[in-house]
CSV table of C-alpha atoms and ligand atoms in Angstrom, one decimal:
chain,number,residue,atom,x,y,z
G,1294,MET,CA,3.6,2.1,-16.8
G,1295,LYS,CA,6.7,4.0,-16.0
G,1296,VAL,CA,9.7,2.0,-14.5
G,1297,SER,CA,12.4,3.5,-12.4
G,1298,VAL,CA,15.3,1.6,-10.9
G,1299,PHE,CA,17.2,2.8,-7.9
G,1300,THR,CA,20.6,1.7,-6.6
G,1301,ASP,CA,19.3,0.5,-3.3
G,1302,TYR,CA,16.4,0.5,-0.8
G,1303,GLU,CA,17.5,3.8,0.8
G,1304,SER,CA,17.5,5.7,-2.5
G,1305,LEU,CA,14.2,4.1,-3.5
G,1306,SER,CA,12.6,5.0,-0.2
G,1307,GLY,CA,13.9,8.6,-0.5
G,1308,PHE,CA,12.3,8.9,-3.9
G,1309,VAL,CA,8.9,7.6,-2.7
G,1310,ALA,CA,9.1,9.9,0.4
G,1311,ASP,CA,9.7,12.9,-2.0
G,1312,GLU,CA,6.7,11.8,-4.1
G,1313,MET,CA,4.5,11.8,-1.0
G,1314,ASN,CA,5.8,15.2,0.1
G,1315,ASN,CA,5.5,16.7,-3.4
G,1316,GLN,CA,2.0,15.5,-3.6
G,1317,LEU,CA,1.1,17.5,-0.5
G,1318,LEU,CA,2.9,20.6,-1.8
G,1319,ALA,CA,1.0,20.4,-5.1
G,1320,LYS,CA,-2.3,19.6,-3.4
G,1321,PRO,CA,-2.5,20.2,0.4
G,1322,ASN,CA,-5.8,18.3,0.7
G,1323,ALA,CA,-4.5,15.2,-1.2
G,1324,VAL,CA,-5.7,11.8,-0.3
G,1325,ILE,CA,-2.8,9.4,0.1
G,1326,CYS,CA,-3.1,5.6,0.6
G,1327,VAL,CA,-0.1,3.6,1.7
G,1328,ALA,CA,0.4,-0.1,2.2
G,1329,SER,CA,1.8,-1.5,5.4
G,1330,GLY,CA,4.3,-4.3,5.4
G,1331,ASN,CA,8.1,-4.0,5.0
G,1332,SER,CA,8.5,-2.3,1.7
G,1333,PRO,CA,7.1,1.2,2.6
G,1334,LYS,CA,8.7,1.2,6.1
G,1335,ARG,CA,11.6,3.4,5.3
G,1336,CYS,CA,9.8,5.8,3.0
G,1337,CYS,CA,7.3,6.5,5.8
G,1338,GLU,CA,10.2,7.4,8.1
G,1339,LEU,CA,11.8,9.6,5.5
G,1340,PHE,CA,8.4,11.2,4.7
G,1341,THR,CA,7.7,12.2,8.3
G,1342,GLU,CA,11.3,13.6,8.6
G,1343,LYS,CA,10.8,15.6,5.4
G,1344,VAL,CA,7.4,17.0,6.6
G,1345,LYS,CA,9.0,18.1,9.8
G,1346,ASN,CA,12.2,19.5,8.3
G,1347,ASN,CA,10.4,21.3,5.4
G,1348,GLY,CA,7.4,22.4,7.4
G,1349,THR,CA,5.1,20.8,4.9
G,1350,ASP,CA,1.5,21.7,5.5
G,1351,ILE,CA,-0.3,18.5,6.5
G,1352,SER,CA,-3.4,20.2,8.0
G,1353,GLN,CA,-5.6,19.1,5.1
G,1354,PHE,CA,-3.9,15.8,4.3
G,1355,PHE,CA,-6.1,12.7,4.4
G,1356,PHE,CA,-4.7,9.2,4.8
G,1357,VAL,CA,-6.4,6.0,3.8
G,1358,GLY,CA,-5.1,2.6,4.9
G,1359,LEU,CA,-4.8,0.0,2.2
G,1360,ASP,CA,-5.8,-3.1,4.1
G,1361,GLU,CA,-6.1,-5.1,7.3
G,1362,TRP,CA,-6.0,-8.6,8.6
G,1363,GLY,CA,-9.5,-9.8,9.6
G,1364,GLY,CA,-9.6,-10.1,13.4
G,1365,LEU,CA,-6.6,-7.9,14.2
G,1366,GLY,CA,-6.6,-4.3,15.5
G,1367,PRO,CA,-4.3,-1.5,16.5
G,1368,ALA,CA,-3.1,-3.2,19.7
G,1369,THR,CA,-1.4,-6.1,17.8
G,1370,PRO,CA,2.1,-5.3,16.5
G,1371,GLY,CA,2.1,-6.6,12.9
G,1372,SER,CA,-1.4,-5.4,12.2
G,1373,CYS,CA,-1.7,-2.8,9.4
G,1374,HIS,CA,-3.3,-0.4,11.8
G,1375,TYR,CA,-0.4,-0.7,14.2
G,1376,ASP,CA,2.0,0.1,11.4
G,1377,PHE,CA,0.1,3.1,10.4
G,1378,ILE,CA,0.0,4.4,13.9
G,1379,THR,CA,3.7,4.0,14.6
G,1380,ARG,CA,4.9,5.0,11.2
G,1381,LEU,CA,2.6,7.9,10.4
G,1382,PHE,CA,-0.1,8.9,12.8
G,1383,GLU,CA,2.1,9.3,15.9
G,1384,PRO,CA,5.2,10.8,14.2
G,1385,LEU,CA,2.9,13.3,12.3
G,1386,GLN,CA,0.5,13.8,15.2
G,1387,LEU,CA,-2.2,13.2,12.7
G,1388,PRO,CA,-5.7,13.7,14.3
G,1389,SER,CA,-8.2,10.9,13.7
G,1390,SER,CA,-10.3,13.3,11.5
G,1391,GLN,CA,-7.5,13.0,9.0
G,1392,TYR,CA,-7.4,9.3,8.4
G,1393,HIS,CA,-9.5,6.3,7.8
G,1394,VAL,CA,-8.4,2.7,8.1
G,1395,PHE,CA,-10.3,-0.6,8.1
G,1396,ASN,CA,-11.3,-1.9,11.5
G,1397,GLY,CA,-10.3,-5.5,11.3
G,1398,LEU,CA,-12.0,-6.1,14.7
G,1399,ALA,CA,-15.5,-5.0,13.4
G,1400,ASP,CA,-18.3,-7.6,13.7
G,1401,ASP,CA,-19.4,-6.6,10.3
G,1402,LEU,CA,-16.5,-6.4,7.9
G,1403,GLN,CA,-18.8,-5.8,4.9
G,1404,GLN,CA,-20.0,-2.7,6.6
G,1405,GLU,CA,-16.4,-1.6,7.0
G,1406,CYS,CA,-16.1,-1.9,3.2
G,1407,VAL,CA,-19.2,0.2,2.6
G,1408,LEU,CA,-17.9,2.9,4.9
G,1409,MET,CA,-14.4,2.9,3.3
G,1410,ASP,CA,-15.8,3.3,-0.2
G,1411,LYS,CA,-18.2,6.0,1.0
G,1412,ILE,CA,-15.3,8.0,2.5
G,1413,ILE,CA,-13.1,7.6,-0.5
G,1414,ALA,CA,-15.9,8.8,-2.8
G,1415,GLU,CA,-16.7,11.8,-0.6
G,1416,LYS,CA,-13.0,12.8,-0.8
G,1417,ASN,CA,-13.2,12.5,-4.6
G,1418,GLY,CA,-10.9,9.6,-4.8
G,1419,ILE,CA,-7.3,8.8,-4.0
G,1420,ASP,CA,-4.6,11.0,-5.4
G,1421,LEU,CA,-1.6,8.9,-4.6
G,1422,MET,CA,-1.3,5.2,-3.8
G,1423,ILE,CA,1.9,3.6,-2.5
G,1424,VAL,CA,1.6,-0.2,-2.7
G,1425,GLY,CA,3.8,-3.2,-2.4
G,1426,ILE,CA,3.7,-6.6,-4.0
G,1427,GLY,CA,3.2,-10.0,-2.4
G,1428,MET,CA,5.0,-13.2,-3.3
G,1429,ASN,CA,1.8,-14.4,-5.1
G,1430,GLY,CA,1.4,-11.1,-7.0
G,1431,HIS,CA,-1.1,-9.6,-4.6
G,1432,ILE,CA,-1.5,-5.9,-4.0
G,1433,GLY,CA,-3.2,-5.1,-0.7
G,1434,PHE,CA,-5.1,-8.3,-0.1
G,1435,ASN,CA,-6.2,-8.6,-3.8
G,1436,GLU,CA,-5.4,-12.2,-4.0
G,1437,PRO,CA,-4.9,-14.3,-7.3
G,1438,GLY,CA,-8.2,-14.7,-9.0
G,1439,VAL,CA,-9.7,-11.5,-7.7
G,1440,ASP,CA,-12.2,-9.5,-9.8
G,1441,LEU,CA,-10.0,-6.6,-11.1
G,1442,ASN,CA,-12.8,-4.1,-10.8
G,1443,LEU,CA,-13.8,-4.6,-7.2
G,1444,LEU,CA,-13.8,-1.8,-4.7
G,1445,SER,CA,-13.3,-2.6,-0.9
G,1446,HIS,CA,-14.0,-6.2,-0.1
G,1447,VAL,CA,-13.4,-9.1,2.4
G,1448,ILE,CA,-11.4,-12.0,1.0
G,1449,ASP,CA,-10.2,-15.4,2.1
G,1450,LEU,CA,-6.5,-15.2,2.2
G,1451,ASP,CA,-4.4,-17.2,-0.2
G,1452,GLU,CA,-2.1,-19.9,1.3
G,1453,THR,CA,1.0,-17.9,0.3
G,1454,THR,CA,-0.3,-14.8,2.1
G,1455,LYS,CA,-1.0,-16.8,5.3
G,1456,THR,CA,2.5,-18.3,5.3
G,1457,VAL,CA,4.5,-15.2,4.2
G,1458,GLY,CA,2.4,-13.0,6.5
G,1459,GLN,CA,3.8,-14.8,9.6
G,1460,LYS,CA,6.9,-12.6,9.2
G,1461,TYR,CA,5.1,-9.6,10.7
G,1462,PHE,CA,4.3,-11.3,14.0
G,1463,THR,CA,6.4,-12.5,16.9
G,1464,GLU,CA,4.2,-15.6,17.4
G,1465,LYS,CA,2.3,-17.8,15.1
G,1466,MET,CA,-0.9,-16.1,14.0
G,1467,GLU,CA,-4.0,-17.6,12.5
G,1468,LEU,CA,-4.5,-15.5,9.4
G,1469,ARG,CA,-7.7,-16.3,7.5
G,1470,LYS,CA,-9.3,-13.2,6.1
G,1471,GLY,CA,-8.3,-9.9,4.8
G,1472,ILE,CA,-10.1,-6.7,4.2
G,1473,THR,CA,-8.8,-4.5,1.5
G,1474,LEU,CA,-9.2,-1.7,-1.0
G,1475,GLY,CA,-9.9,-3.3,-4.4
G,1476,LEU,CA,-8.1,-3.0,-7.7
G,1477,GLY,CA,-11.0,-0.8,-8.8
G,1478,HIS,CA,-9.6,1.8,-6.3
G,1479,LEU,CA,-6.1,1.4,-7.7
G,1480,LEU,CA,-7.3,1.9,-11.3
G,1481,ASN,CA,-9.3,5.0,-10.2
G,1482,ALA,CA,-6.4,6.5,-8.2
G,1483,LYS,CA,-4.7,9.4,-10.0
G,1484,LYS,CA,-1.3,8.0,-9.5
G,1485,VAL,CA,0.0,4.7,-8.2
G,1486,LEU,CA,3.6,3.7,-7.2
G,1487,LEU,CA,4.3,0.0,-6.8
G,1488,MET,CA,7.5,-0.3,-4.8
G,1489,ALA,CA,9.6,-3.4,-4.3
G,1490,ASN,CA,13.2,-4.1,-3.1
G,1491,GLY,CA,15.4,-7.1,-2.8
G,1492,SER,CA,16.2,-10.1,-4.9
G,1493,ALA,CA,13.3,-12.1,-3.4
G,1494,LYS,CA,11.0,-9.8,-5.3
G,1495,ALA,CA,12.8,-10.0,-8.7
G,1496,GLU,CA,10.6,-12.8,-10.1
G,1497,VAL,CA,7.2,-11.2,-9.1
G,1498,ILE,CA,8.4,-7.9,-10.4
G,1499,LYS,CA,9.2,-9.4,-13.7
G,1500,LYS,CA,5.7,-11.1,-13.9
G,1501,ALA,CA,4.0,-7.9,-12.8
G,1502,ALA,CA,5.8,-5.7,-15.4
G,1503,GLU,CA,6.4,-8.1,-18.3
G,1504,GLY,CA,3.9,-10.9,-17.9
G,1505,GLU,CA,0.3,-11.1,-19.2
G,1506,VAL,CA,-2.3,-8.9,-17.5
G,1507,SER,CA,-4.5,-11.3,-15.6
G,1508,SER,CA,-6.4,-11.6,-12.4
G,1509,SER,CA,-4.3,-14.7,-11.7
G,1510,PHE,CA,-1.4,-12.2,-11.0
G,1511,PRO,CA,-3.2,-9.1,-9.7
G,1512,ALA,CA,-0.1,-6.8,-9.7
G,1513,SER,CA,0.0,-7.1,-13.5
G,1514,ILE,CA,-2.9,-4.6,-13.5
G,1515,MET,CA,-0.3,-1.9,-13.0
G,1516,GLN,CA,0.4,-2.2,-16.7
G,1517,GLN,CA,-3.0,-0.8,-17.4
G,1518,HIS,CA,-2.9,2.2,-15.1
G,1519,PRO,CA,-2.4,5.4,-17.1
G,1520,ASN,CA,-0.3,6.8,-14.3
G,1521,GLY,CA,1.3,3.7,-12.8
G,1522,TRP,CA,4.9,3.7,-11.8
G,1523,LEU,CA,7.0,0.7,-10.9
G,1524,VAL,CA,9.8,1.9,-8.5
G,1525,VAL,CA,12.3,-0.8,-7.6
G,1526,ASP,CA,15.8,-1.2,-6.5
G,1527,GLU,CA,18.5,-2.9,-8.6
G,1528,ALA,CA,18.0,-6.3,-6.9
G,1529,ALA,CA,14.2,-6.4,-7.5
G,1530,ALA,CA,14.8,-5.2,-11.1
G,1531,SER,CA,17.4,-7.8,-11.9
G,1532,LEU,CA,15.2,-10.0,-14.1
G,1533,LEU,CA,13.6,-7.2,-16.0
G,1534,THR,CA,14.4,-7.1,-19.7
G,1535,SER,CA,11.9,-5.4,-22.0
G,1536,VAL,CA,10.6,-2.6,-19.6
G,1537,ARG,CA,14.0,-1.8,-18.0
G,1538,PRO,CA,14.8,1.8,-18.6
K,238,F6R,C1,0.4,-4.8,3.2
K,238,F6R,C2,-0.1,-5.2,1.9
K,238,F6R,C3,0.6,-6.3,1.1
K,238,F6R,C4,2.1,-6.0,1.1
K,238,F6R,C5,2.8,-7.1,0.3
K,238,F6R,C6,4.3,-6.9,0.3
K,238,F6R,O1,-0.5,-3.7,3.6
K,238,F6R,O2,-1.0,-4.6,1.4
K,238,F6R,O3,0.0,-6.4,-0.1
K,238,F6R,O4,2.3,-4.8,0.4
K,238,F6R,O5,2.5,-8.4,0.8
K,238,F6R,O6,4.7,-7.0,1.6
K,238,F6R,P1,6.2,-6.6,2.1
K,238,F6R,O7,6.4,-5.2,1.7
K,238,F6R,O8,6.3,-6.8,3.6
K,238,F6R,O9,7.1,-7.5,1.3
């Protein structure tokens, strides 16, 4: 796993936006998966600006959403789908034929998983994944104890995720289930960037990068990805010792 440390959130976000844009220049029909949440917010803004300013061809780009809260849909600010619409689909005017996201409102969430896996397989896999890390070491909604080889699945959310997740909503939400790409998808993706910023993430970044690889701390799987890249700001990198460049 490569590790890069950036001065601050802005330069980190600029780097990740460049990676997304460069991926499309190298392969216009690339499949890119991005997390929602706070970490990738600025890189999505910078990416959409870059696409517009540079005239990047996005006519064959295909986007995949990493995860969704069970029971929430695009109309709820704070849902993953809402983030994808406001950060990417609307600014890029991306037609619905060029993305697929989990429908958290579906009656049958298992069927949503089957559909997601089928679409990713038909697209020959994910070229670039941009993920964040939760305070319990989750990636997407791959919660502690998850089978590291799973593809899409529905999961009972960890207590930490239910509590920390409240930050995305203006009023208290009952968060019980998540639907997510699995770590099998992450291991199969051609390239994965795990991004984190801020001192609150320093401890989990240390565990992910320098701790034992274990399903009890899912982000540690990054150490096993042949093309995994940890991209963090100085504050999130502050506890790293052995892997620090
Ligand atoms: C969100 C997601 C989560 C977040 C993680 C970090 O789609 O998949 O795994 O990436 O909880 O969240 P932030 O970036 O808000 O700190």
